[in-house]
Tab-separated table of C-alpha atoms and ligand atoms in Angstrom:
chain	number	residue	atom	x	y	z
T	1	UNK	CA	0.000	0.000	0.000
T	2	UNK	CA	1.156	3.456	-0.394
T	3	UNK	CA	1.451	5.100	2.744
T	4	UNK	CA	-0.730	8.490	3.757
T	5	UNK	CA	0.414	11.807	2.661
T	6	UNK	CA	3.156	13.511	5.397
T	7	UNK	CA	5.844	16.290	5.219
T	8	UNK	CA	9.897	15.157	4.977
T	9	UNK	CA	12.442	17.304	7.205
T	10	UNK	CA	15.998	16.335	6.779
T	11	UNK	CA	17.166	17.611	10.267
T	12	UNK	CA	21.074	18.666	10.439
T	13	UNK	CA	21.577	17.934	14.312
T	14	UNK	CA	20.001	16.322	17.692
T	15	UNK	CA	18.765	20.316	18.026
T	16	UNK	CA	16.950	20.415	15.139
T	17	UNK	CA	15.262	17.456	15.218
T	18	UNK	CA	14.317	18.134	18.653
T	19	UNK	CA	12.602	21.624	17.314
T	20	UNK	CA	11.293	20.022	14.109
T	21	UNK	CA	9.528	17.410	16.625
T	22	UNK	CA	8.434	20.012	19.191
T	23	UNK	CA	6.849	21.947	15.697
T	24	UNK	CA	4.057	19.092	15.292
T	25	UNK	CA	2.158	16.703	17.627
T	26	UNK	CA	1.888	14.223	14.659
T	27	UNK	CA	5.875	13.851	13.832
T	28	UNK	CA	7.592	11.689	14.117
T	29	UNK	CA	11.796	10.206	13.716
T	30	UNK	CA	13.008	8.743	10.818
T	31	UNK	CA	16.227	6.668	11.335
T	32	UNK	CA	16.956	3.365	9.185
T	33	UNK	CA	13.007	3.197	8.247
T	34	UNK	CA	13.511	-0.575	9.046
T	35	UNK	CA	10.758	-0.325	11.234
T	36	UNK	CA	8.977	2.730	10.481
T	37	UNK	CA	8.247	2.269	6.312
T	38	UNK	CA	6.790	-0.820	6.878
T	39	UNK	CA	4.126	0.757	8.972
T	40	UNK	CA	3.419	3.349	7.056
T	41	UNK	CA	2.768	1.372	3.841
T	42	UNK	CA	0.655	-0.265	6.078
T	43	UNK	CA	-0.914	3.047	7.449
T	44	UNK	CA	-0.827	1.722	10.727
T	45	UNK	CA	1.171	4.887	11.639
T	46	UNK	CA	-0.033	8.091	10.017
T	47	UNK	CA	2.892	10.764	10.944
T	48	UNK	CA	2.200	13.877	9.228
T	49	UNK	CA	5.628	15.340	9.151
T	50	UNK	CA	8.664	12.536	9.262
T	51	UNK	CA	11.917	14.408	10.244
T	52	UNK	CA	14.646	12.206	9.200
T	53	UNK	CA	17.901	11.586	11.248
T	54	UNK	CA	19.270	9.175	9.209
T	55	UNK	CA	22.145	10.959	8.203
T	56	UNK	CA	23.254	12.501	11.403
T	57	UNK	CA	26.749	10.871	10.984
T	58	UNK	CA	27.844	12.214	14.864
T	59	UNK	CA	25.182	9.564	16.142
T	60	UNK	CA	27.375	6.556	14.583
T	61	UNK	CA	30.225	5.186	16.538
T	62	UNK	CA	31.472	2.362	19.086
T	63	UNK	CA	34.073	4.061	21.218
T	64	UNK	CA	35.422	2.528	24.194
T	65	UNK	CA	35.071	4.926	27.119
T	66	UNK	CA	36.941	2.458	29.415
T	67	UNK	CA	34.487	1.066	32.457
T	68	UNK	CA	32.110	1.757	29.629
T	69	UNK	CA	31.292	0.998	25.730
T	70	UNK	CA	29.494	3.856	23.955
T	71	UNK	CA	27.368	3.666	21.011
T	72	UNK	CA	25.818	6.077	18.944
T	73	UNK	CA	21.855	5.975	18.554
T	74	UNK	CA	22.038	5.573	14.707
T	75	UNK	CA	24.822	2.611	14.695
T	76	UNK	CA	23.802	0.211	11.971
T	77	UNK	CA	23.472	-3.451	13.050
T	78	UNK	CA	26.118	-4.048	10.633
T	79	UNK	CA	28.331	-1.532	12.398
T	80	UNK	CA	27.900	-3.550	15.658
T	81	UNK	CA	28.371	-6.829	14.250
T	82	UNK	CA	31.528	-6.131	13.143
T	83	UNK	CA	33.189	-3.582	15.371
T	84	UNK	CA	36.675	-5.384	16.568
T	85	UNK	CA	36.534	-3.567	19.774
T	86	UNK	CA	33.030	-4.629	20.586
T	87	UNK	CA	33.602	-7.913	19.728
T	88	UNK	CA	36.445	-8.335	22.158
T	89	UNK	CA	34.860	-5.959	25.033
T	90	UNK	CA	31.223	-6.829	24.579
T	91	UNK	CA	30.771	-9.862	22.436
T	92	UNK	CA	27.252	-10.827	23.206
T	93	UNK	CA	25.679	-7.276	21.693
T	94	UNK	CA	28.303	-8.676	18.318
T	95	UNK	CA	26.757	-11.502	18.579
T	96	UNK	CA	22.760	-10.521	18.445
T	97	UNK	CA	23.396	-7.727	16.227
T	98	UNK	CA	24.871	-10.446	13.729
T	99	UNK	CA	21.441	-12.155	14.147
T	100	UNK	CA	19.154	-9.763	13.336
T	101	UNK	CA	16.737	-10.012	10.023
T	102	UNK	CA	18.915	-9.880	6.676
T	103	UNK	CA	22.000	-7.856	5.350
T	104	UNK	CA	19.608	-5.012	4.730
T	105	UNK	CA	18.021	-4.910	7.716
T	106	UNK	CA	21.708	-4.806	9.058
T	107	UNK	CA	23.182	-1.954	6.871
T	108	UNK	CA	20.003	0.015	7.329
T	109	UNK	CA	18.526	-0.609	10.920
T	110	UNK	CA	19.867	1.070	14.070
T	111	UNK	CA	20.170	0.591	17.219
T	112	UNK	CA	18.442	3.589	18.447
T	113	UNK	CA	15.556	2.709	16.282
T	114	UNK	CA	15.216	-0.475	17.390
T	115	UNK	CA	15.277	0.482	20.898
T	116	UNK	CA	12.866	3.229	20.577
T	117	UNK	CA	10.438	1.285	18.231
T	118	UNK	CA	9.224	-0.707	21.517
T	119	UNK	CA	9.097	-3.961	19.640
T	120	UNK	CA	9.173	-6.960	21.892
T	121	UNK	CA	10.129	-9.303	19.347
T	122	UNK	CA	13.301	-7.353	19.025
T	123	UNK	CA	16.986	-8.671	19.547
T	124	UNK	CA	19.218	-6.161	20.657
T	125	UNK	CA	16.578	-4.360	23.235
T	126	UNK	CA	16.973	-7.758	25.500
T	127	UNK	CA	20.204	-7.980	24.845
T	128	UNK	CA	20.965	-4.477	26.505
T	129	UNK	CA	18.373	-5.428	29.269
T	130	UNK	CA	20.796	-8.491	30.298
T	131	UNK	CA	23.831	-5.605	30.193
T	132	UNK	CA	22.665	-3.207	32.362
T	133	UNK	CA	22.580	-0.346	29.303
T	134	UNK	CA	21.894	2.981	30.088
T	135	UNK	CA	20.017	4.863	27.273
T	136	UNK	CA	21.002	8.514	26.849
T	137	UNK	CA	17.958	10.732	25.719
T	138	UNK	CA	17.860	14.369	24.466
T	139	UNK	CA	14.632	16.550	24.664
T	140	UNK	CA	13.918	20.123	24.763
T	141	UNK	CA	14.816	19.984	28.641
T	142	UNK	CA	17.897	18.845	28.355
T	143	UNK	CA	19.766	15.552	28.850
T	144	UNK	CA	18.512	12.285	30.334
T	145	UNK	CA	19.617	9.237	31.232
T	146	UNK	CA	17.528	6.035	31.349
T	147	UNK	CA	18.291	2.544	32.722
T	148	UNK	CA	17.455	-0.267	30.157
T	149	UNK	CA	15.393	-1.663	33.113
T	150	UNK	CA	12.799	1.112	32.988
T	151	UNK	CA	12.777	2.019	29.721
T	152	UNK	CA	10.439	-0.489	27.986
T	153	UNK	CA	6.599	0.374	29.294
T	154	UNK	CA	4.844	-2.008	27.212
T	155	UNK	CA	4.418	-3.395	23.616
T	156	UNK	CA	5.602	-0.523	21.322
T	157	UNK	CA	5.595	1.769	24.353
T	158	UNK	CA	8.846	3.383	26.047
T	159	UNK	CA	10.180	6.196	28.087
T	160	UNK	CA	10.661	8.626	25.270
T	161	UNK	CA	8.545	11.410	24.872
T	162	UNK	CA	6.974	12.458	21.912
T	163	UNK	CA	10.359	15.403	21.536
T	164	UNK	CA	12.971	12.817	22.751
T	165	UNK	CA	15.835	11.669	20.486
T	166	UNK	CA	17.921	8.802	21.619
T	167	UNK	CA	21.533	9.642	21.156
T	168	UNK	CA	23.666	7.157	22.909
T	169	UNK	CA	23.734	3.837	24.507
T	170	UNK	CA	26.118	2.740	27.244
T	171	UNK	CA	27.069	-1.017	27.785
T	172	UNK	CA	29.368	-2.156	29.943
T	173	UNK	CA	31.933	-5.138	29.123
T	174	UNK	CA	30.707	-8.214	29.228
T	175	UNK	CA	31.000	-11.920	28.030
T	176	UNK	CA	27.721	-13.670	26.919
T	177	UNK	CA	26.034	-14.994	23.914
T	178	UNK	CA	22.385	-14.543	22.710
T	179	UNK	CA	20.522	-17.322	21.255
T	180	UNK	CA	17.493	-17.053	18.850
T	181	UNK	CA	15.351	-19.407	17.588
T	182	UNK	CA	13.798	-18.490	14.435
T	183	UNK	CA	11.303	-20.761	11.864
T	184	UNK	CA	12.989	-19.715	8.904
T	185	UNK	CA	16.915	-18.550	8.591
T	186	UNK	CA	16.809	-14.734	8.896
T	187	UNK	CA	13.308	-14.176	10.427
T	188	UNK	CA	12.303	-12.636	13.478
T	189	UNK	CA	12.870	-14.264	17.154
T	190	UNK	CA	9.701	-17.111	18.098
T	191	UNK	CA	12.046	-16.854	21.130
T	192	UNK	CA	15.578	-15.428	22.115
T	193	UNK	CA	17.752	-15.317	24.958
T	194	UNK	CA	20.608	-13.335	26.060
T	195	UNK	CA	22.865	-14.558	29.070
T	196	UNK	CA	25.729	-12.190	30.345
T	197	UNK	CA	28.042	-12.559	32.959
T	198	UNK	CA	28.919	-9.153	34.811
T	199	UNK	CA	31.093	-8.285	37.870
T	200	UNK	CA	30.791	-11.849	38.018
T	201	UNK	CA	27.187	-12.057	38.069
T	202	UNK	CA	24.900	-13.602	35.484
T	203	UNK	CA	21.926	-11.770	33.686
T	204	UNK	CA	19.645	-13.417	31.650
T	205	UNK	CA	16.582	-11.658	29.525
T	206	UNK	CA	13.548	-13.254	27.254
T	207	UNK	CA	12.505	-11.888	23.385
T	208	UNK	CA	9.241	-12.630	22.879
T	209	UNK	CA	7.846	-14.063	26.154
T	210	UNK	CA	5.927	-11.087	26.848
T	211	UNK	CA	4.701	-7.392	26.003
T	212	UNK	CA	8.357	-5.845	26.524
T	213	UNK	CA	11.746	-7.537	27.180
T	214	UNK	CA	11.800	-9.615	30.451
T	215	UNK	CA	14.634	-10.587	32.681
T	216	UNK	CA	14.608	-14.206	33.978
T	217	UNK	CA	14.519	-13.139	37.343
T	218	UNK	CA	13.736	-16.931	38.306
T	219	UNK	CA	16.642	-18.417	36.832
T	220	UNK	CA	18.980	-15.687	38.080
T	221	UNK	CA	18.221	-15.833	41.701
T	222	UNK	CA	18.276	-19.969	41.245
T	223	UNK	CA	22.159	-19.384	39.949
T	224	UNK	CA	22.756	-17.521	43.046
T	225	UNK	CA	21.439	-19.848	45.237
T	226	UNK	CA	23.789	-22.621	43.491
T	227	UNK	CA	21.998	-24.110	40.756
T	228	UNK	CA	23.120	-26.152	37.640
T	229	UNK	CA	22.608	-24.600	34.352
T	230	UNK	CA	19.588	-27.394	33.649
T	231	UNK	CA	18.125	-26.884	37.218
T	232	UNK	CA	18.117	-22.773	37.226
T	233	UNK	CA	16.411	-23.231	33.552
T	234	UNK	CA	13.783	-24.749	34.390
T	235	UNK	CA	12.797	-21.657	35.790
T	236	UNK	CA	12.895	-19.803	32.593
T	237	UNK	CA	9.434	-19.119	32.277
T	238	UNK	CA	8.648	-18.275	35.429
T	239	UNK	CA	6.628	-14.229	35.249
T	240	UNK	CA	6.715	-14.404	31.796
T	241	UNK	CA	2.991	-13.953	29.084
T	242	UNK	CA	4.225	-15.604	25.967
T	243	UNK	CA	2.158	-14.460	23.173
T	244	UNK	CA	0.441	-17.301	21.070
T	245	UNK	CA	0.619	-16.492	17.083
T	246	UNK	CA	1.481	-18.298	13.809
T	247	UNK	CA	5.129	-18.372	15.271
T	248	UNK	CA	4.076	-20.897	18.149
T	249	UNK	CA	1.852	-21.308	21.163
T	250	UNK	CA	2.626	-19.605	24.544
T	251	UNK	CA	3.424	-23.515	25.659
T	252	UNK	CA	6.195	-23.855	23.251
T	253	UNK	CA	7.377	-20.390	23.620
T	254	UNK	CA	7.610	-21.519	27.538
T	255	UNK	CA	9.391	-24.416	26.663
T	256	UNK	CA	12.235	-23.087	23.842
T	257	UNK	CA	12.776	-20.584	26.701
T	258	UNK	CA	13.778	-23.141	29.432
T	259	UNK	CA	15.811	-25.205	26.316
T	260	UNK	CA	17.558	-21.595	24.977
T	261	UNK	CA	18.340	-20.334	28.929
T	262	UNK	CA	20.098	-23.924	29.545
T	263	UNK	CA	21.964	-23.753	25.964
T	264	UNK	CA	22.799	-20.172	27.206
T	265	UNK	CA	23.710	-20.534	30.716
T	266	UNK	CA	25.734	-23.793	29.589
T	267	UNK	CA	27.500	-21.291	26.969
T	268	UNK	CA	28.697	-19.301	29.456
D	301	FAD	P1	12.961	3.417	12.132
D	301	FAD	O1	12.155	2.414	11.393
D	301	FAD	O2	13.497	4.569	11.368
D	301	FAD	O3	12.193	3.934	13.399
D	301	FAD	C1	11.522	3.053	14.264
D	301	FAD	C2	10.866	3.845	15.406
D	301	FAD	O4	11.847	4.374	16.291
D	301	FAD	C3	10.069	5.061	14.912
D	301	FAD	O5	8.968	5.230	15.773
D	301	FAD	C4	11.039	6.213	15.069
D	301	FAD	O6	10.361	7.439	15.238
D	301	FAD	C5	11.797	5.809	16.331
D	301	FAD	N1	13.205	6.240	16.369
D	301	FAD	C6	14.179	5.860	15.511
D	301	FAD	N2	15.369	6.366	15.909
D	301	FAD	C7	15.124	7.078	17.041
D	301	FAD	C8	15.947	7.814	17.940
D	301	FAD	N3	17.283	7.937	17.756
D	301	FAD	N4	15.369	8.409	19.004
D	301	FAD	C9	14.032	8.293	19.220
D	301	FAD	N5	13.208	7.605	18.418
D	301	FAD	C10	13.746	7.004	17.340
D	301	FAD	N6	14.506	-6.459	14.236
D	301	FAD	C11	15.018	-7.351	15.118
D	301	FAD	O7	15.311	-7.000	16.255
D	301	FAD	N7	15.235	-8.674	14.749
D	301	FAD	C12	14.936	-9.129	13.510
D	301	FAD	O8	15.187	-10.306	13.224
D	301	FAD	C13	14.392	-8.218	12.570
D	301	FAD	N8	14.071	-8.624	11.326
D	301	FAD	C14	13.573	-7.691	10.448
D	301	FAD	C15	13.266	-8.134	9.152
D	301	FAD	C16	12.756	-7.222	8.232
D	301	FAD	C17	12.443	-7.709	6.828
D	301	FAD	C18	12.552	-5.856	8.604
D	301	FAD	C19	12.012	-4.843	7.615
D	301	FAD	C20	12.857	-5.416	9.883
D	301	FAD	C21	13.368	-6.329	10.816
D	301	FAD	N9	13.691	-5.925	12.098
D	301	FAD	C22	14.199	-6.864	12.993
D	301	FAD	C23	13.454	-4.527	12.533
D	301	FAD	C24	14.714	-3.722	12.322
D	301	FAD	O9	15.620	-4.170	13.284
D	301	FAD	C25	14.540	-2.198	12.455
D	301	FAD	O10	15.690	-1.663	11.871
D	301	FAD	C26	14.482	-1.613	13.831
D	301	FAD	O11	13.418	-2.204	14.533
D	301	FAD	C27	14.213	-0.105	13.797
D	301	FAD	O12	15.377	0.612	13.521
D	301	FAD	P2	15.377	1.730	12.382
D	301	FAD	O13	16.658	2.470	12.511
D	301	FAD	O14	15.091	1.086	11.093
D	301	FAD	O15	14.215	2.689	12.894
């Protein structure tokens, strides 16, 4: 379908865009349109001005800030995947970037746009729940920094505000791996899992078992009580409201999660 008339604004900086958004209740960002064209041909979102980002060349880097890894909000996934430094530093995000939808998807999606876009069937969002990520925000108050813990609010809903533009993400370094199973090579997660190990500490969050990313709190507090891998797994579910579509039932869901979290945790 062709999607609904809007007005295009190429903004030139984080300031711009900020006043271009502030201009119009109905705008809305345009990064890697990964997530965002698809709706509109749809016209399941009807923006009527799109101010574009995409280009804002600033907003793309991995730079190691030493107790911390910074990324720019409008890193590609193909930028991730193969960053040397984050695959030595922070291997897991590698890792999941590598596994998101196709070589498109990777050379044109970002990380800031998947993060904002509230999906819960996306990769890296659980990924930097099982870090720790902070999420740097700019808005026409200033600065902001969220915790990856409270920035998901629901399916498709997060702590941005309608002038907010996500500049920078913050992981820490970490070893981990995130496993997703998919029905067809190259498709979107039925179910994925991330496992991290931090300070010493291990982190593990769900794709897919619910309306936002989910931490396995159950299997996390069995590891520090002494568990095995297969016993803490078991636990996997545990909280968790698995959505039942064409990719599975909330059963199986519940299941590949305890199978993924022991492949995971045995990964480790
Ligand atoms: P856009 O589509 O440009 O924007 C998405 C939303 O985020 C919009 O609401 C926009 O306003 C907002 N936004 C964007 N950037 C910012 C910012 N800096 N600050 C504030 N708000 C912002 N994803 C997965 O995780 N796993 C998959 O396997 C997967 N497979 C895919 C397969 C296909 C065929 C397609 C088309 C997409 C797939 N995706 C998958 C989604 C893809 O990862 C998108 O790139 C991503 O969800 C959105 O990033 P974007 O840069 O394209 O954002």
């Amino acid at each position: 379908m062709i999607p609904a008339a809007f007005e295009y604004r190429r903004a030139g900086s984080v300031d711009e865009a900020i006043e271009l958004l502030g201009s119009d209740p109905d705008a809305k960002l345009l990064a890697g349109g990964h997530s965002l064209i698809p709706l509109l041909r749809l016209r399941f979102a009807r923006p009527s001005l799109l101010v574009d980002i995409g280009r804002l060349e600033d907003l793309r880097y991995v730079r190691d800030d030493g107790d911390r890894i910074a990324i720019g909000a409008l890193t590609r996934y193909a930028d991730l995947a193969t960053d040397p430094m984050l695959a030595e530093r922070c291997a897991p995000l590698a890792e999941a970037a590598a596994l998101v939808g196709d070589p498109q998807v990777r050379h044109r999606g970002t990380i800031g746009g998947s993060v904002a876009h509230g999906d819960p069937a996306s990769d890296l969002p659980t990924i930097l729940l099982a870090l720790d990520a902070d999420l740097v925000a700019r808005g026409p108050d200033g600065e902001r920094t969220i915790p990856a813990g409270e920035f998901s609010s629901g399916m498709f809903e997060t702590a941005l505000g309608p002038q907010d533009v996500l500049t920078e993400i913050r992981v820490p370094p970490a070893t981990g791996t995130y496993l997703k199973f998919v029905r067809r090579e190259q498709d979107w997660a039925t179910v994925g899992v991330a496992a991290t190990r931090l300070d010493g500490r291990v982190q593990v969050g769900l794709t897919s078992m619910g309306a936002t990313p989910l931490r396995a709190r159950g299997v996390e507090e069995a590891l520090a009580d002494g568990a095995s891998a297969a016993e803490a797994a078991e636990r996997a579910a545990e909280g968790t409201a698995p959505p039942s579509d064409v990719s599975g039932s909330a059963e199986y869901r519940a299941h590949l999660a305890r199978v993924l979290v022991r492949r995971a945790l045995e990964a480790l």
